[in-house]
Amino acid sequence: MKLIYVFDAYCGWSYGFARTMADVAHRHPDLPVEVVSGGLFLSGRRVPIRQFGYVQGANAEITRRTGAPFGESYERLIADGEFVMDSEAAACGMAALREVGPDRAVRLAALLQETFYLDGLSLSEVSTYRVVAQRAGLDADAVEAALDRVSAADDFRRARELGVTGYPTLLASLPSEQVVTLVAGNASADEVERRIGALVS
């Protein structure tokens, strides 16, 4: 069995789920985890953040339900409403990080979201990926070089093939090739543990 974690780096609920995902990966170091970027903010949804009037209310609910904090730098970034979230740029960045640190994809996804939701750094900037690389102990030059090679297309296609339309989604791919949804939205690590246990019992 392997786990498939489909997230969007600009999805607040994915950010809130990061702690659960880290706990699950820690509890099951023997289970490989495939991390796939989804496309929440593409095409007509790549607009100034002020057009999403629910963001701050949703963030408060994310903190209430998951404990995930939002940093002052992030709050300043979105305060004037001009910032544009671009999931394609974020997915490319995640692909570059994953290429350089394939065995650390879960941690890299969490670090990537922290740079936005805590530090207020745009996921469309090359400099942001250098910061993430340095924090993860990766070669920042290698990550920057990878950004010139990767695209988001494979991730978006993989998410579509899996039938995932909401984030975060955690799936289990079984030896029978059946794919089972463990989480669609929010869940605690204990809840995920019970669902994994039911599959292997």
PDB file of C-alpha atoms in Angstrom:
ATOM      1  CA  MET A   1       0.000   0.000   0.000  1.00  0.00           C
ATOM      2  CA  LYS A   2       1.048   3.562  -0.580  1.00  0.00           C
ATOM      3  CA  LEU A   3      -0.478   6.914   0.310  1.00  0.00           C
ATOM      4  CA  ILE A   4      -1.286   9.599  -2.229  1.00  0.00           C
ATOM      5  CA  TYR A   5      -1.594  13.122  -0.842  1.00  0.00           C
ATOM      6  CA  VAL A   6      -3.248  15.617  -3.186  1.00  0.00           C
ATOM      7  CA  PHE A   7      -2.986  19.200  -2.004  1.00  0.00           C
ATOM      8  CA  ASP A   8      -2.790  22.734  -3.297  1.00  0.00           C
ATOM      9  CA  ALA A   9      -0.101  24.947  -1.819  1.00  0.00           C
ATOM     10  CA  TYR A  10      -2.506  27.905  -1.903  1.00  0.00           C
ATOM     11  CA  CYS A  11      -5.301  25.960  -0.194  1.00  0.00           C
ATOM     12  CA  GLY A  12      -5.751  27.016   3.435  1.00  0.00           C
ATOM     13  CA  TRP A  13      -7.314  23.704   4.379  1.00  0.00           C
ATOM     14  CA  SER A  14      -4.309  21.880   2.915  1.00  0.00           C
ATOM     15  CA  TYR A  15      -2.136  24.091   5.108  1.00  0.00           C
ATOM     16  CA  GLY A  16      -4.272  23.164   8.108  1.00  0.00           C
ATOM     17  CA  PHE A  17      -3.931  19.472   7.237  1.00  0.00           C
ATOM     18  CA  ALA A  18      -0.126  19.606   7.021  1.00  0.00           C
ATOM     19  CA  ARG A  19       0.368  18.698  10.683  1.00  0.00           C
ATOM     20  CA  THR A  20      -1.891  15.667  10.330  1.00  0.00           C
ATOM     21  CA  MET A  21      -0.066  14.609   7.176  1.00  0.00           C
ATOM     22  CA  ALA A  22       3.287  14.922   8.936  1.00  0.00           C
ATOM     23  CA  ASP A  23       2.010  12.809  11.844  1.00  0.00           C
ATOM     24  CA  VAL A  24       0.685  10.134   9.504  1.00  0.00           C
ATOM     25  CA  ALA A  25       3.977   9.960   7.607  1.00  0.00           C
ATOM     26  CA  HIS A  26       5.881   9.759  10.903  1.00  0.00           C
ATOM     27  CA  ARG A  27       3.694   6.922  12.174  1.00  0.00           C
ATOM     28  CA  HIS A  28       4.097   4.978   8.933  1.00  0.00           C
ATOM     29  CA  PRO A  29       7.679   5.460   7.726  1.00  0.00           C
ATOM     30  CA  ASP A  30       7.312   2.221   5.766  1.00  0.00           C
ATOM     31  CA  LEU A  31       4.491   3.616   3.622  1.00  0.00           C
ATOM     32  CA  PRO A  32       5.610   5.558   0.550  1.00  0.00           C
ATOM     33  CA  VAL A  33       3.767   8.840   0.041  1.00  0.00           C
ATOM     34  CA  GLU A  34       3.176  10.332  -3.384  1.00  0.00           C
ATOM     35  CA  VAL A  35       2.565  14.088  -3.141  1.00  0.00           C
ATOM     36  CA  VAL A  36       0.507  15.576  -5.971  1.00  0.00           C
ATOM     37  CA  SER A  37      -0.282  19.249  -6.546  1.00  0.00           C
ATOM     38  CA  GLY A  38      -3.829  20.164  -7.481  1.00  0.00           C
ATOM     39  CA  GLY A  39      -5.005  23.233  -9.351  1.00  0.00           C
ATOM     40  CA  LEU A  40      -7.273  25.323  -7.159  1.00  0.00           C
ATOM     41  CA  PHE A  41      -6.421  28.749  -8.562  1.00  0.00           C
ATOM     42  CA  LEU A  42      -6.162  28.476 -12.330  1.00  0.00           C
ATOM     43  CA  SER A  43      -7.622  30.329 -15.315  1.00  0.00           C
ATOM     44  CA  GLY A  44     -10.515  32.505 -14.172  1.00  0.00           C
ATOM     45  CA  ARG A  45      -9.679  31.944 -10.497  1.00  0.00           C
ATOM     46  CA  ARG A  46      -6.285  33.659 -10.860  1.00  0.00           C
ATOM     47  CA  VAL A  47      -7.651  36.985  -9.677  1.00  0.00           C
ATOM     48  CA  PRO A  48      -6.814  39.457  -6.882  1.00  0.00           C
ATOM     49  CA  ILE A  49      -7.484  37.846  -3.536  1.00  0.00           C
ATOM     50  CA  ARG A  50     -10.054  40.499  -2.612  1.00  0.00           C
ATOM     51  CA  GLN A  51     -12.439  38.759  -5.013  1.00  0.00           C
ATOM     52  CA  PHE A  52     -12.502  35.820  -2.603  1.00  0.00           C
ATOM     53  CA  GLY A  53     -14.356  37.522   0.204  1.00  0.00           C
ATOM     54  CA  TYR A  54     -14.395  34.403   2.351  1.00  0.00           C
ATOM     55  CA  VAL A  55     -10.619  34.078   2.839  1.00  0.00           C
ATOM     56  CA  GLN A  56     -10.196  35.666   6.253  1.00  0.00           C
ATOM     57  CA  GLY A  57     -13.284  33.992   7.661  1.00  0.00           C
ATOM     58  CA  ALA A  58     -12.094  30.658   6.312  1.00  0.00           C
ATOM     59  CA  ASN A  59      -8.653  31.198   7.843  1.00  0.00           C
ATOM     60  CA  ALA A  60     -10.197  31.781  11.252  1.00  0.00           C
ATOM     61  CA  GLU A  61     -12.125  28.516  10.907  1.00  0.00           C
ATOM     62  CA  ILE A  62      -8.972  26.677   9.796  1.00  0.00           C
ATOM     63  CA  THR A  63      -7.154  27.894  12.902  1.00  0.00           C
ATOM     64  CA  ARG A  64     -10.093  26.951  15.123  1.00  0.00           C
ATOM     65  CA  ARG A  65     -10.332  23.431  13.730  1.00  0.00           C
ATOM     66  CA  THR A  66      -6.662  22.595  13.101  1.00  0.00           C
ATOM     67  CA  GLY A  67      -4.623  24.981  15.234  1.00  0.00           C
ATOM     68  CA  ALA A  68      -2.676  26.170  12.176  1.00  0.00           C
ATOM     69  CA  PRO A  69      -1.468  29.763  12.675  1.00  0.00           C
ATOM     70  CA  PHE A  70      -1.383  32.531  10.085  1.00  0.00           C
ATOM     71  CA  GLY A  71       1.558  34.907  10.262  1.00  0.00           C
ATOM     72  CA  GLU A  72       1.602  38.687  10.348  1.00  0.00           C
ATOM     73  CA  SER A  73       3.618  38.818   7.113  1.00  0.00           C
ATOM     74  CA  TYR A  74       0.940  36.782   5.359  1.00  0.00           C
ATOM     75  CA  GLU A  75      -1.793  39.026   6.761  1.00  0.00           C
ATOM     76  CA  ARG A  76       0.064  42.074   5.424  1.00  0.00           C
ATOM     77  CA  LEU A  77       0.510  40.436   2.024  1.00  0.00           C
ATOM     78  CA  ILE A  78      -3.205  39.901   1.528  1.00  0.00           C
ATOM     79  CA  ALA A  79      -4.446  43.003   3.366  1.00  0.00           C
ATOM     80  CA  ASP A  80      -4.743  45.240   0.299  1.00  0.00           C
ATOM     81  CA  GLY A  81      -6.444  42.500  -1.702  1.00  0.00           C
ATOM     82  CA  GLU A  82      -4.133  42.730  -4.717  1.00  0.00           C
ATOM     83  CA  PHE A  83      -2.194  39.489  -4.302  1.00  0.00           C
ATOM     84  CA  VAL A  84      -2.954  36.822  -6.929  1.00  0.00           C
ATOM     85  CA  MET A  85      -2.702  33.145  -6.036  1.00  0.00           C
ATOM     86  CA  ASP A  86      -1.425  31.067  -8.971  1.00  0.00           C
ATOM     87  CA  SER A  87      -1.629  27.314  -8.411  1.00  0.00           C
ATOM     88  CA  GLU A  88       0.329  26.547 -11.572  1.00  0.00           C
ATOM     89  CA  ALA A  89       3.372  28.454 -10.322  1.00  0.00           C
ATOM     90  CA  ALA A  90       3.061  26.781  -6.916  1.00  0.00           C
ATOM     91  CA  ALA A  91       2.766  23.328  -8.476  1.00  0.00           C
ATOM     92  CA  CYS A  92       5.866  23.950 -10.599  1.00  0.00           C
ATOM     93  CA  GLY A  93       7.753  24.986  -7.496  1.00  0.00           C
ATOM     94  CA  MET A  94       6.633  21.886  -5.632  1.00  0.00           C
ATOM     95  CA  ALA A  95       7.685  19.729  -8.583  1.00  0.00           C
ATOM     96  CA  ALA A  96      11.163  21.284  -8.500  1.00  0.00           C
ATOM     97  CA  LEU A  97      11.495  20.729  -4.760  1.00  0.00           C
ATOM     98  CA  ARG A  98      10.254  17.157  -5.116  1.00  0.00           C
ATOM     99  CA  GLU A  99      12.744  16.461  -7.907  1.00  0.00           C
ATOM    100  CA  VAL A 100      15.670  17.505  -5.714  1.00  0.00           C
ATOM    101  CA  GLY A 101      14.344  15.981  -2.484  1.00  0.00           C
ATOM    102  CA  PRO A 102      12.068  13.100  -3.555  1.00  0.00           C
ATOM    103  CA  ASP A 103      12.189  11.356  -0.189  1.00  0.00           C
ATOM    104  CA  ARG A 104      11.062  14.505   1.650  1.00  0.00           C
ATOM    105  CA  ALA A 105       8.000  15.478  -0.346  1.00  0.00           C
ATOM    106  CA  VAL A 106       5.607  15.627   2.636  1.00  0.00           C
ATOM    107  CA  ARG A 107       7.940  17.900   4.577  1.00  0.00           C
ATOM    108  CA  LEU A 108       8.651  20.043   1.518  1.00  0.00           C
ATOM    109  CA  ALA A 109       4.934  20.563   0.906  1.00  0.00           C
ATOM    110  CA  ALA A 110       4.528  21.738   4.502  1.00  0.00           C
ATOM    111  CA  LEU A 111       7.540  24.052   4.301  1.00  0.00           C
ATOM    112  CA  LEU A 112       6.262  25.506   1.048  1.00  0.00           C
ATOM    113  CA  GLN A 113       2.935  26.373   2.637  1.00  0.00           C
ATOM    114  CA  GLU A 114       4.637  27.828   5.707  1.00  0.00           C
ATOM    115  CA  THR A 115       6.577  30.264   3.542  1.00  0.00           C
ATOM    116  CA  PHE A 116       3.256  31.612   2.281  1.00  0.00           C
ATOM    117  CA  TYR A 117       0.951  31.350   5.288  1.00  0.00           C
ATOM    118  CA  LEU A 118       3.529  32.376   7.893  1.00  0.00           C
ATOM    119  CA  ASP A 119       6.153  34.388   6.015  1.00  0.00           C
ATOM    120  CA  GLY A 120       3.944  35.917   3.327  1.00  0.00           C
ATOM    121  CA  LEU A 121       6.269  34.927   0.472  1.00  0.00           C
ATOM    122  CA  SER A 122       4.754  34.560  -2.985  1.00  0.00           C
ATOM    123  CA  LEU A 123       4.858  31.063  -4.448  1.00  0.00           C
ATOM    124  CA  SER A 124       5.368  32.638  -7.867  1.00  0.00           C
ATOM    125  CA  GLU A 125       8.865  33.882  -6.989  1.00  0.00           C
ATOM    126  CA  VAL A 126      12.039  31.870  -7.570  1.00  0.00           C
ATOM    127  CA  SER A 127      13.522  33.353  -4.392  1.00  0.00           C
ATOM    128  CA  THR A 128      10.805  31.638  -2.341  1.00  0.00           C
ATOM    129  CA  TYR A 129      11.955  28.218  -3.509  1.00  0.00           C
ATOM    130  CA  ARG A 130      15.517  29.047  -2.584  1.00  0.00           C
ATOM    131  CA  VAL A 131      14.258  29.826   0.940  1.00  0.00           C
ATOM    132  CA  VAL A 132      12.374  26.525   1.135  1.00  0.00           C
ATOM    133  CA  ALA A 133      15.384  24.617  -0.188  1.00  0.00           C
ATOM    134  CA  GLN A 134      17.673  26.169   2.396  1.00  0.00           C
ATOM    135  CA  ARG A 135      15.247  25.410   5.218  1.00  0.00           C
ATOM    136  CA  ALA A 136      14.994  21.822   4.034  1.00  0.00           C
ATOM    137  CA  GLY A 137      18.746  21.390   3.648  1.00  0.00           C
ATOM    138  CA  LEU A 138      18.504  21.040  -0.130  1.00  0.00           C
ATOM    139  CA  ASP A 139      20.789  22.564  -2.747  1.00  0.00           C
ATOM    140  CA  ALA A 140      19.053  25.852  -3.585  1.00  0.00           C
ATOM    141  CA  ASP A 141      20.877  26.123  -6.926  1.00  0.00           C
ATOM    142  CA  ALA A 142      19.654  22.645  -7.887  1.00  0.00           C
ATOM    143  CA  VAL A 143      16.075  23.586  -7.002  1.00  0.00           C
ATOM    144  CA  GLU A 144      16.306  26.799  -9.027  1.00  0.00           C
ATOM    145  CA  ALA A 145      17.694  24.853 -11.987  1.00  0.00           C
ATOM    146  CA  ALA A 146      14.882  22.313 -11.684  1.00  0.00           C
ATOM    147  CA  LEU A 147      12.333  25.118 -11.944  1.00  0.00           C
ATOM    148  CA  ASP A 148      13.432  25.589 -15.559  1.00  0.00           C
ATOM    149  CA  ARG A 149      12.663  21.939 -16.378  1.00  0.00           C
ATOM    150  CA  VAL A 150       9.453  21.059 -14.565  1.00  0.00           C
ATOM    151  CA  SER A 151       5.824  21.805 -15.311  1.00  0.00           C
ATOM    152  CA  ALA A 152       2.564  21.435 -13.426  1.00  0.00           C
ATOM    153  CA  ALA A 153       0.882  19.432 -16.172  1.00  0.00           C
ATOM    154  CA  ASP A 154       1.771  15.973 -14.861  1.00  0.00           C
ATOM    155  CA  ASP A 155       0.513  16.794 -11.372  1.00  0.00           C
ATOM    156  CA  PHE A 156      -2.740  18.274 -12.608  1.00  0.00           C
ATOM    157  CA  ARG A 157      -3.287  15.264 -14.896  1.00  0.00           C
ATOM    158  CA  ARG A 158      -2.574  12.867 -12.031  1.00  0.00           C
ATOM    159  CA  ALA A 159      -5.081  14.640  -9.783  1.00  0.00           C
ATOM    160  CA  ARG A 160      -7.731  14.407 -12.538  1.00  0.00           C
ATOM    161  CA  GLU A 161      -7.004  10.713 -13.088  1.00  0.00           C
ATOM    162  CA  LEU A 162      -7.517  10.138  -9.367  1.00  0.00           C
ATOM    163  CA  GLY A 163     -10.824  11.988  -9.514  1.00  0.00           C
ATOM    164  CA  VAL A 164      -9.709  14.558  -6.956  1.00  0.00           C
ATOM    165  CA  THR A 165     -11.464  17.911  -7.138  1.00  0.00           C
ATOM    166  CA  GLY A 166     -11.071  19.169  -3.560  1.00  0.00           C
ATOM    167  CA  TYR A 167      -8.073  19.680  -1.300  1.00  0.00           C
ATOM    168  CA  PRO A 168      -6.630  18.220   0.777  1.00  0.00           C
ATOM    169  CA  THR A 169      -7.396  14.645  -0.231  1.00  0.00           C
ATOM    170  CA  LEU A 170      -5.501  11.663   1.124  1.00  0.00           C
ATOM    171  CA  LEU A 171      -5.832   8.379  -0.736  1.00  0.00           C
ATOM    172  CA  ALA A 172      -4.568   4.854  -0.180  1.00  0.00           C
ATOM    173  CA  SER A 173      -3.455   2.869  -3.210  1.00  0.00           C
ATOM    174  CA  LEU A 174      -3.843  -0.826  -2.407  1.00  0.00           C
ATOM    175  CA  PRO A 175      -1.911  -3.792  -3.835  1.00  0.00           C
ATOM    176  CA  SER A 176      -5.092  -4.707  -5.711  1.00  0.00           C
ATOM    177  CA  GLU A 177      -4.716  -1.350  -7.541  1.00  0.00           C
ATOM    178  CA  GLN A 178      -7.881  -0.123  -5.855  1.00  0.00           C
ATOM    179  CA  VAL A 179      -7.625   3.500  -4.673  1.00  0.00           C
ATOM    180  CA  VAL A 180      -9.523   4.357  -1.494  1.00  0.00           C
ATOM    181  CA  THR A 181     -10.201   7.831  -0.121  1.00  0.00           C
ATOM    182  CA  LEU A 182      -8.979   8.182   3.461  1.00  0.00           C
ATOM    183  CA  VAL A 183      -9.594  11.914   3.867  1.00  0.00           C
ATOM    184  CA  ALA A 184     -11.400  14.513   1.811  1.00  0.00           C
ATOM    185  CA  GLY A 185     -11.056  17.726   3.788  1.00  0.00           C
ATOM    186  CA  ASN A 186      -9.941  17.727   7.391  1.00  0.00           C
ATOM    187  CA  ALA A 187      -9.165  14.869   9.780  1.00  0.00           C
ATOM    188  CA  SER A 188      -6.935  14.147  12.733  1.00  0.00           C
ATOM    189  CA  ALA A 189      -3.994  11.771  12.575  1.00  0.00           C
ATOM    190  CA  ASP A 190      -5.898   9.366  14.847  1.00  0.00           C
ATOM    191  CA  GLU A 191      -8.826   9.346  12.422  1.00  0.00           C
ATOM    192  CA  VAL A 192      -6.499   8.617   9.529  1.00  0.00           C
ATOM    193  CA  GLU A 193      -4.832   5.894  11.581  1.00  0.00           C
ATOM    194  CA  ARG A 194      -8.153   4.154  12.151  1.00  0.00           C
ATOM    195  CA  ARG A 195      -8.959   4.285   8.439  1.00  0.00           C
ATOM    196  CA  ILE A 196      -5.563   2.870   7.491  1.00  0.00           C
ATOM    197  CA  GLY A 197      -5.995   0.180  10.120  1.00  0.00           C
ATOM    198  CA  ALA A 198      -9.341  -0.825   8.653  1.00  0.00           C
ATOM    199  CA  LEU A 199      -7.693  -1.354   5.269  1.00  0.00           C
ATOM    200  CA  VAL A 200      -4.865  -3.546   6.519  1.00  0.00           C
ATOM    201  CA  SER A 201      -6.771  -5.578   9.121  1.00  0.00           C
TER     202      SER A 201
END
